[in-house]
CSV table of C-alpha atoms (C1' of nucleotides) in Angstrom, one decimal:
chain,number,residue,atom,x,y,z
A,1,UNK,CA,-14.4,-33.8,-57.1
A,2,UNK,CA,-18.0,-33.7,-58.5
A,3,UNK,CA,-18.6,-30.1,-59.7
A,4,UNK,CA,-22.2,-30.2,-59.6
A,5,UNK,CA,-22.5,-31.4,-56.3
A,6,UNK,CA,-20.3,-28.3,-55.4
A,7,UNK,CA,-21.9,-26.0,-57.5
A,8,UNK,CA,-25.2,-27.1,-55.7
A,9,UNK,CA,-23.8,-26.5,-52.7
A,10,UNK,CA,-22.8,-23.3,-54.2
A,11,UNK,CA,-26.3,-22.4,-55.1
A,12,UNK,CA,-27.1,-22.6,-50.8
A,13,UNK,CA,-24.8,-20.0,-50.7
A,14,UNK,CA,-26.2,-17.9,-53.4
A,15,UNK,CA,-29.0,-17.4,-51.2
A,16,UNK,CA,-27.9,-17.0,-47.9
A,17,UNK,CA,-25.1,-14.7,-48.1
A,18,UNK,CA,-26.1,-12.5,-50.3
A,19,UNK,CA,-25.3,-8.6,-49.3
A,20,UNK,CA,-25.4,-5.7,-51.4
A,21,UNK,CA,-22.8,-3.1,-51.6
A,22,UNK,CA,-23.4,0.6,-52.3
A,23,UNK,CA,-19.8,2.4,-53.0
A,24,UNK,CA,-20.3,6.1,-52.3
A,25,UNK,CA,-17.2,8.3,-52.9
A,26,UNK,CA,-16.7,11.6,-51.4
A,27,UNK,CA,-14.4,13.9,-53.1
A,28,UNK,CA,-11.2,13.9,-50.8
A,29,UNK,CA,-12.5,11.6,-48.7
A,30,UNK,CA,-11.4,7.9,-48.9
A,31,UNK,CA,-14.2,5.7,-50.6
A,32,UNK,CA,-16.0,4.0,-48.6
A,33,UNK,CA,-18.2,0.8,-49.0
A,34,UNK,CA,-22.1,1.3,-47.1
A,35,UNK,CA,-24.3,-1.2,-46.2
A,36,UNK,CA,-27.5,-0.9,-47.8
A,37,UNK,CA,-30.5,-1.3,-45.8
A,38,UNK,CA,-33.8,-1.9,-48.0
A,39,UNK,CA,-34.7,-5.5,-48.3
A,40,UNK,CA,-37.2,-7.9,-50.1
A,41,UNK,CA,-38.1,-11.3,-49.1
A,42,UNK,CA,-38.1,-14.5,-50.8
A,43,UNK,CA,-41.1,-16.3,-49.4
A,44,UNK,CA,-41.4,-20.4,-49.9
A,45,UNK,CA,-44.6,-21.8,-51.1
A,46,UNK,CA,-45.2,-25.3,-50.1
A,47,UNK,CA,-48.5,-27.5,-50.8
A,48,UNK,CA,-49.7,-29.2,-47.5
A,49,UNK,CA,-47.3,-32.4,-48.1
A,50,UNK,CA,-44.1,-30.5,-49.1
A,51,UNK,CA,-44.9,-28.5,-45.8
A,52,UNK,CA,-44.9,-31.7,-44.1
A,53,UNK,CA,-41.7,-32.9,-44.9
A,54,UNK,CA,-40.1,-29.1,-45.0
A,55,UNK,CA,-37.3,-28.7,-42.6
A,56,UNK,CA,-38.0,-25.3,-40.4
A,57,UNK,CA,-35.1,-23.4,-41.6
A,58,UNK,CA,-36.5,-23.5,-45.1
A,59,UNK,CA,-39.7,-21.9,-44.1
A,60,UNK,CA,-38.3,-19.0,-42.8
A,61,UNK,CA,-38.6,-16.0,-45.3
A,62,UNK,CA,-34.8,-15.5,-46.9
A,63,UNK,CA,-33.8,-11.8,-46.9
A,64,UNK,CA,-32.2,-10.3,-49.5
A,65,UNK,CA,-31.0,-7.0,-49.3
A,66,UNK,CA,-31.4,-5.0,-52.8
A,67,UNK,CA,-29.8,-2.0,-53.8
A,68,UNK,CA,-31.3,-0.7,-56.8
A,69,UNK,CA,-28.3,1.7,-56.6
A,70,UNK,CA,-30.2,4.4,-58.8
A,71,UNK,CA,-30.2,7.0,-56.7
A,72,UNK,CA,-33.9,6.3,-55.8
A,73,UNK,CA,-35.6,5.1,-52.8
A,74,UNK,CA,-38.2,2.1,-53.2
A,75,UNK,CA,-40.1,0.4,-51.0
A,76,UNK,CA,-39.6,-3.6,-49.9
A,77,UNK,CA,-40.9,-5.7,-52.4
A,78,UNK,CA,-42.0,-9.5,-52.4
A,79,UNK,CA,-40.4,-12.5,-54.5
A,80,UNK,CA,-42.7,-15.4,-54.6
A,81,UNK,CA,-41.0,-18.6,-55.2
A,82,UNK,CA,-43.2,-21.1,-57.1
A,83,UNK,CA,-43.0,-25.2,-57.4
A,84,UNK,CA,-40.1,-26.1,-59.2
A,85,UNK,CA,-37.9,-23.6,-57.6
A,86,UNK,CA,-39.0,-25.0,-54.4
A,87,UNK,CA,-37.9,-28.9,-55.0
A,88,UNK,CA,-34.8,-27.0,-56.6
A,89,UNK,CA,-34.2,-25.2,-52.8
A,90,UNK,CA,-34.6,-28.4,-51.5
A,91,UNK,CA,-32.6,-30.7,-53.2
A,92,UNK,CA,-29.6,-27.5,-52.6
A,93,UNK,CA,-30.6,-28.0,-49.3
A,94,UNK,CA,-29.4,-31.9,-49.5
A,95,UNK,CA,-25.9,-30.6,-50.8
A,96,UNK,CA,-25.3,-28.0,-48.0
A,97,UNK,CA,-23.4,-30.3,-45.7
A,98,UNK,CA,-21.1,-31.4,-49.1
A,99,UNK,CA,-20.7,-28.1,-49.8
A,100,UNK,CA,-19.7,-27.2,-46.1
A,101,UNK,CA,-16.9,-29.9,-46.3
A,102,UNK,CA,-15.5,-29.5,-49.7
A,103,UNK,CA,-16.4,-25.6,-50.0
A,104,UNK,CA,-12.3,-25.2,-49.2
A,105,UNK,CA,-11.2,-27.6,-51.7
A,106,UNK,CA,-12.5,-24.8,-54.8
A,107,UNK,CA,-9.4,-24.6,-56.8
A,108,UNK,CA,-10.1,-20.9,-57.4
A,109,UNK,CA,-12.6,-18.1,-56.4
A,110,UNK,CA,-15.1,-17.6,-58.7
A,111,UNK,CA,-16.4,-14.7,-59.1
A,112,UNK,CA,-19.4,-13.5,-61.8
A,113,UNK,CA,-19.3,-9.7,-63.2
A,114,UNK,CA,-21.0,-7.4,-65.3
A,115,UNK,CA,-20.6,-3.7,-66.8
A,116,UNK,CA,-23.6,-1.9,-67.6
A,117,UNK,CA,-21.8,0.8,-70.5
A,118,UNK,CA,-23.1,4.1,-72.7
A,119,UNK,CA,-22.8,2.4,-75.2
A,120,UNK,CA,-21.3,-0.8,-77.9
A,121,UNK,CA,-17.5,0.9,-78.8
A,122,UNK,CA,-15.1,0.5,-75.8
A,123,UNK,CA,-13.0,3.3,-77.9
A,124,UNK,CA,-15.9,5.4,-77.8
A,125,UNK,CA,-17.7,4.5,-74.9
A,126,UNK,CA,-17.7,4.5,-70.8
A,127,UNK,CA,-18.5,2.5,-68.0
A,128,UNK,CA,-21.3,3.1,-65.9
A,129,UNK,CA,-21.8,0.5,-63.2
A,130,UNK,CA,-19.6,-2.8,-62.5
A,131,UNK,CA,-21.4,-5.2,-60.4
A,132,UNK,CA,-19.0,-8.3,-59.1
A,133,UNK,CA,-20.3,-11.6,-57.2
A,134,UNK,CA,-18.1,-14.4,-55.2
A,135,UNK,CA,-19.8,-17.2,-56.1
A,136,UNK,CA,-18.5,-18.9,-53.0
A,137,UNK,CA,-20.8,-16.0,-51.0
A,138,UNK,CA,-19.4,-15.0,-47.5
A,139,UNK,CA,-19.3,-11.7,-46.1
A,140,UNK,CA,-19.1,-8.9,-48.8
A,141,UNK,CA,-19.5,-11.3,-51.4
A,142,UNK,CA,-21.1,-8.7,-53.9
A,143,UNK,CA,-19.7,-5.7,-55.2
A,144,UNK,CA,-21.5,-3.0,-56.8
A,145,UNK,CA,-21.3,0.8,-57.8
A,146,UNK,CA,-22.2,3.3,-60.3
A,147,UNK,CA,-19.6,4.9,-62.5
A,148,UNK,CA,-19.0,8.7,-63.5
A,149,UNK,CA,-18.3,8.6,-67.2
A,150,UNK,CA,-17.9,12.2,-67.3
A,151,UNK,CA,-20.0,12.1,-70.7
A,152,UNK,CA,-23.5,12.3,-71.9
A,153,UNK,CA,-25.6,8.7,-71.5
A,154,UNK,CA,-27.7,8.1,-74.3
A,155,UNK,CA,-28.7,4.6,-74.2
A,156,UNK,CA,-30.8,4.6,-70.8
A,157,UNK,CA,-33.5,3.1,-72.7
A,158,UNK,CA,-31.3,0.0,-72.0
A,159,UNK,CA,-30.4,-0.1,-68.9
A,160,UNK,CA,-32.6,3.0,-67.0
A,161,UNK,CA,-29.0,4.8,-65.8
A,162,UNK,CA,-29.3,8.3,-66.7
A,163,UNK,CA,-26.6,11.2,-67.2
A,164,UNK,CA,-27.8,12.9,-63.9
A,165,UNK,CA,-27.3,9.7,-61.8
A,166,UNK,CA,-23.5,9.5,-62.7
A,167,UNK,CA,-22.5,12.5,-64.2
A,168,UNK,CA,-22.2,13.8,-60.3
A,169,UNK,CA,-19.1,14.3,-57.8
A,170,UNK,CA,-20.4,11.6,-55.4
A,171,UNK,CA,-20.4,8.8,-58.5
A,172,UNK,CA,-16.5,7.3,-58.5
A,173,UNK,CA,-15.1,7.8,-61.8
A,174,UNK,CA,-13.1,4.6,-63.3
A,175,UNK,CA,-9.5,5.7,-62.0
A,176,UNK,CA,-10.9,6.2,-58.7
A,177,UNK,CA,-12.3,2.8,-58.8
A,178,UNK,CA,-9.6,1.1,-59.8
A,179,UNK,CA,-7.8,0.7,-56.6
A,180,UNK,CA,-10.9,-0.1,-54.7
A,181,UNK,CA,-11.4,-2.8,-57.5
A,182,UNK,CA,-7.8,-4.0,-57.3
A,183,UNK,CA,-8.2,-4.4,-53.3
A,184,UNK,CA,-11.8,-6.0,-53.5
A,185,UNK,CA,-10.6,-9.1,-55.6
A,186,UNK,CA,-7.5,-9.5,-53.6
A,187,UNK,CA,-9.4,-9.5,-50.6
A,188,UNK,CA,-11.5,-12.6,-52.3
A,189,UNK,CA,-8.3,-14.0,-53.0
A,190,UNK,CA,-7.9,-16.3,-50.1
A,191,UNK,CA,-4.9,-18.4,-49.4
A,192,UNK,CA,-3.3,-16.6,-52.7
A,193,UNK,CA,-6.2,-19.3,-55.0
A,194,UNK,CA,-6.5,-18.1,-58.4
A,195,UNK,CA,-9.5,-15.2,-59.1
A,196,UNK,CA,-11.9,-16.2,-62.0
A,197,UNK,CA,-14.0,-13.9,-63.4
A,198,UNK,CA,-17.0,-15.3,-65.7
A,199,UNK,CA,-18.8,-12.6,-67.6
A,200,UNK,CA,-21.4,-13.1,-70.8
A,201,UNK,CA,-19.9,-12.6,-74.4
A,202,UNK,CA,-16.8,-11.4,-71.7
A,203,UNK,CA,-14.2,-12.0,-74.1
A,204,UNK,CA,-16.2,-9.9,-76.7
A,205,UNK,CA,-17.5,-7.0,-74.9
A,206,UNK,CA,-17.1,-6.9,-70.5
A,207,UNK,CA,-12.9,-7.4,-71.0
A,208,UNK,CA,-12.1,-6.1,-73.9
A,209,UNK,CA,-13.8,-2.5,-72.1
A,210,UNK,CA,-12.3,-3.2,-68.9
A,211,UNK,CA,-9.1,-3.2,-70.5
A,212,UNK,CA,-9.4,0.2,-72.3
A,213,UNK,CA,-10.7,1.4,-69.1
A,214,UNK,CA,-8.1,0.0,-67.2
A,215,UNK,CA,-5.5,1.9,-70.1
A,216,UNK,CA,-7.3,5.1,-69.4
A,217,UNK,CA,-6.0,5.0,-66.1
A,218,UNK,CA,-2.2,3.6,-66.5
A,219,UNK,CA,-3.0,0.8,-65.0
A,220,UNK,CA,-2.2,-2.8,-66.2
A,221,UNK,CA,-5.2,-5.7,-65.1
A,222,UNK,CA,-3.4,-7.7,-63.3
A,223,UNK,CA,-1.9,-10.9,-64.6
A,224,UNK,CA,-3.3,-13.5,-62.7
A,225,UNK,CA,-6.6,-12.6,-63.6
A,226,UNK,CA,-8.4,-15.7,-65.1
A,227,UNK,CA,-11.2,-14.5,-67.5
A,228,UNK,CA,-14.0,-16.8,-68.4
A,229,UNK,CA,-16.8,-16.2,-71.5
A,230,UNK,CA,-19.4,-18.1,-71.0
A,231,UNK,CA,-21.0,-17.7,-74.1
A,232,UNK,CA,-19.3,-20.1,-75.6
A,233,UNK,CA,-20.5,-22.4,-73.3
A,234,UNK,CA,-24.5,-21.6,-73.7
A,235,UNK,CA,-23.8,-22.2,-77.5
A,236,UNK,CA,-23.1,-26.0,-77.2
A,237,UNK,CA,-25.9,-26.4,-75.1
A,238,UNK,CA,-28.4,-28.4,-76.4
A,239,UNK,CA,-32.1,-29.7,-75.9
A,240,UNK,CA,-33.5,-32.8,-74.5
A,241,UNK,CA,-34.8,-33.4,-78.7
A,242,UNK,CA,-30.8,-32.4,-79.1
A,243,UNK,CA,-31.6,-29.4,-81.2
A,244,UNK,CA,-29.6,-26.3,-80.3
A,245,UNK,CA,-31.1,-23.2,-78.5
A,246,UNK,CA,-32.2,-20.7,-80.8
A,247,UNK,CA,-30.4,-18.1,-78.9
A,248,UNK,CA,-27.7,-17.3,-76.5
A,249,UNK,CA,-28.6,-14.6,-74.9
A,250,UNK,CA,-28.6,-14.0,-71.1
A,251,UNK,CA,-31.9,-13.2,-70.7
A,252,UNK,CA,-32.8,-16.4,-72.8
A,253,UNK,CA,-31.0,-18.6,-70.9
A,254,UNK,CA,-32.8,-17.7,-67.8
A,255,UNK,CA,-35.7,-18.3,-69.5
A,256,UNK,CA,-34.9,-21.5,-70.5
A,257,UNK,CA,-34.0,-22.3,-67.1
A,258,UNK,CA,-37.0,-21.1,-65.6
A,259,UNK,CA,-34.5,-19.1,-63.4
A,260,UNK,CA,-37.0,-16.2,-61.5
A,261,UNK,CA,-35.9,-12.3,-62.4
A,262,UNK,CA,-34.5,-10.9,-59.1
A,263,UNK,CA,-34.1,-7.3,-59.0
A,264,UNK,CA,-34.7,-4.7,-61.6
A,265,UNK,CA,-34.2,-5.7,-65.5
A,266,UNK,CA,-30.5,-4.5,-67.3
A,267,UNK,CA,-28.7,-3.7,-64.5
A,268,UNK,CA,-25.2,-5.1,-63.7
A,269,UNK,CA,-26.2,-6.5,-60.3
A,270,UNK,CA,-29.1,-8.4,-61.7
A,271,UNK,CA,-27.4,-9.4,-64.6
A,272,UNK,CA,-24.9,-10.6,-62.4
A,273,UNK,CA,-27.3,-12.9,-60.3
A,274,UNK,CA,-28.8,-14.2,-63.5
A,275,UNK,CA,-25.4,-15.2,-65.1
A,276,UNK,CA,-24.3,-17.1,-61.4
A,277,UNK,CA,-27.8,-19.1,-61.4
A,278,UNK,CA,-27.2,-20.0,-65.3
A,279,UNK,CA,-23.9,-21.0,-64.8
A,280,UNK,CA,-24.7,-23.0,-62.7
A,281,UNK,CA,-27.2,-24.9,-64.8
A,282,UNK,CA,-24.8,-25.1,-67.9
A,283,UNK,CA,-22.3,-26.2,-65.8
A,284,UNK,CA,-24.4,-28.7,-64.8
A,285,UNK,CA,-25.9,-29.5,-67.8
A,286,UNK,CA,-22.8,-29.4,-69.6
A,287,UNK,CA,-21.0,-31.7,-67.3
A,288,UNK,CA,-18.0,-29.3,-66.7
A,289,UNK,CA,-15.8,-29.5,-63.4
A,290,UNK,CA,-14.4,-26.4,-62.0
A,291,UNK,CA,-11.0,-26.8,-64.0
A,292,UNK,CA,-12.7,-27.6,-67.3
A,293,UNK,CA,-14.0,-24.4,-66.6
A,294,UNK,CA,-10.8,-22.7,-66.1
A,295,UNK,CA,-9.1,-24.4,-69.0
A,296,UNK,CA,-11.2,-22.1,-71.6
A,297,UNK,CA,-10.3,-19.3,-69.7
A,298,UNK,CA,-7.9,-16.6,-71.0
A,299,UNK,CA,-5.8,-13.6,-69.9
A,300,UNK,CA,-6.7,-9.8,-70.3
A,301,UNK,CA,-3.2,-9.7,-72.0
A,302,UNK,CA,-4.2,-12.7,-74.5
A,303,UNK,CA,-6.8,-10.3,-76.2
A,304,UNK,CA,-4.2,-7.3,-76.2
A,305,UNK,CA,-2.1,-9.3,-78.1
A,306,UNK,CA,-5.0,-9.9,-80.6
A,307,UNK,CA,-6.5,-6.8,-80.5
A,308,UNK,CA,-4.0,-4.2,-78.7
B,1,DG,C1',-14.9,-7.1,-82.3
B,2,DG,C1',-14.7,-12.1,-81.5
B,3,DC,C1',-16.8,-16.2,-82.4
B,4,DC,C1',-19.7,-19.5,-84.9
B,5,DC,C1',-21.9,-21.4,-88.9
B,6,DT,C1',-22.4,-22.3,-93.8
B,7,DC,C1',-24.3,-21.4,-99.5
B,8,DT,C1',-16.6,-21.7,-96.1
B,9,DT,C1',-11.5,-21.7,-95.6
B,10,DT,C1',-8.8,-16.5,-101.1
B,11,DA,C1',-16.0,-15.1,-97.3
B,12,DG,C1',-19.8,-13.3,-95.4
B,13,DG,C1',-23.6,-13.0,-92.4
B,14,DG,C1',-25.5,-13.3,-87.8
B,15,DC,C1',-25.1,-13.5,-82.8
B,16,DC,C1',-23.9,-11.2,-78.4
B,17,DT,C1',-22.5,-7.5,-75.4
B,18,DT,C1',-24.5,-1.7,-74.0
DNA sequence: GGCCCTCTTTAGGGCCTT
């Protein structure tokens, strides 16, 4: 099994199943996931002779629904796809048939995350937003909501969330989340395949707070979780002169790989859609299969034991 | 705080995450 040619195929569905989720929660009232309805499109620029030879479908404008999930209304807004990204689209769109027929054989779901916090200490700090993405794509695929942290924010310099956007009965706090959270990975958990979650510096930072957050609330995360770092991964990468990158950073990486910005800066959703396109590259780059992948992955109770 | 790198391993500095 060839995981770039999957991962390819992967990328199609990247794009065409992508779908928002706003979680509203109503005191008393069970939680309840909402569509959201504003949109952006993703328009193709072709010269005359790659218009020529451009299937119809990928002329079509590609919608993406975006939920900026700050409590704020703003209007549609367009995403230009240049050159590169265009041959990129197009050689995806050789792998969709692949993808179609070997999309069942993924040994697990894969599923990128990221937590947007108020600040750097998990025994000091809260949670703010989680934002989750199957990888696989399908119905529901993403997964994102704000977080009451029932404290003061102080570092929206970083990410734009301020205290009055979650410090509000309508914002879950973590413990309400948690079964909502629980139930959305299960329900990705098709045919019982193992759940994979890959987060940036995850091991360092995105786990080691889920798990105090998780301990907040009683609640063990669950055992058959499969956490991947893939920071790690970005620091063997290498140049085509086979110099190393001079950083690892997320934001680097999708500079490096000329990956667009979707969506606005620092959030957990956007982060998230940055982290699935790079993956994809280092994976590809990198020569990693799907399992290779999983085999440097690592429990939530692995770190416990290092650093309960 | 974990991980990586080096002027290292009986250590220390820097990266990466918000």
């Amino acid at each position: 099994m060839s995981f770039p040619i999957i991962w390819s195929g992967n990328f199609y569905h990247l794009r065409h199943s992508c779908s928002y989720k706003l979680l509203r929660f109503q005191s008393g009232s069970t939680p309840k996931i909402l569509p959201d309805t504003r949109t952006c499109n993703l328009r193709f620029l072709a010269s005359k002779a790659e218009g020529k030879n451009q299937k119809s479908q990928s002329k079509k404008p590609q919608n993406v629904n975006v939920n900026h999930n700050d409590g704020s209304v703003k209007s549609s807004s367009s995403k230009t796809i240049n050159k590169s990204e265009l041959h990129e689209f197009k050689a995806v769109q050789c792998y969709q048939h692949i993808s179609e027929k070997r999309v069942f054989d993924w040994p697990a779901v894969v599923i990128a995350f990221d937590i947007e916090t108020t600040g750097l200490s998990r025994q000091k700090e809260r949670i703010i937003e989680i934002a989750l993405r199957d990888l696989y794509g399908g119905k529901n695929s993403t997964f994102q909501t704000l977080v009451n942290p029932e404290k003061e924010v102080s570092n929206s310099y970083i990410h734009g969330i301020r205290s009055d956007m979650v410090n509000r009965p309508d914002v879950p706090r973590f413990k309400e989340l948690v079964p909502i959270l629980l139930q959305y990975i299960r329900s990705r958990q098709t045919d019982g395949r193992q759940v994979a979650l890959f987060a940036h510096n995850g091991r360092g930072f995105d786990v080691p707070f889920l798990i105090h957050e998780f301990r907040r609330c009683k609640v063990e995360i669950p055992e058959d979780w499969l956490f991947v770092d893939t920071l790690p991964l970005a620091r063997k990468l290498v140049k085509p002169d086979g110099s190393k990158l001079e950083s690892s950073k997320l934001d680097d990486l999708r500079q490096y790989y000329e990956i667009p910005l979707i969506g606005p800066a620092h959030r957990a959703m956007q982060d998230v859609h940055t982290l699935a396109y790079v993956l994809q590259k280092m994976s590809y780059q990198l020569k990693l299969s799907i399992p290779e992948l999983l085999d440097g992955g690592f429990r939530a109770s692995d770190i416990i034991k290092v650093a309960p």
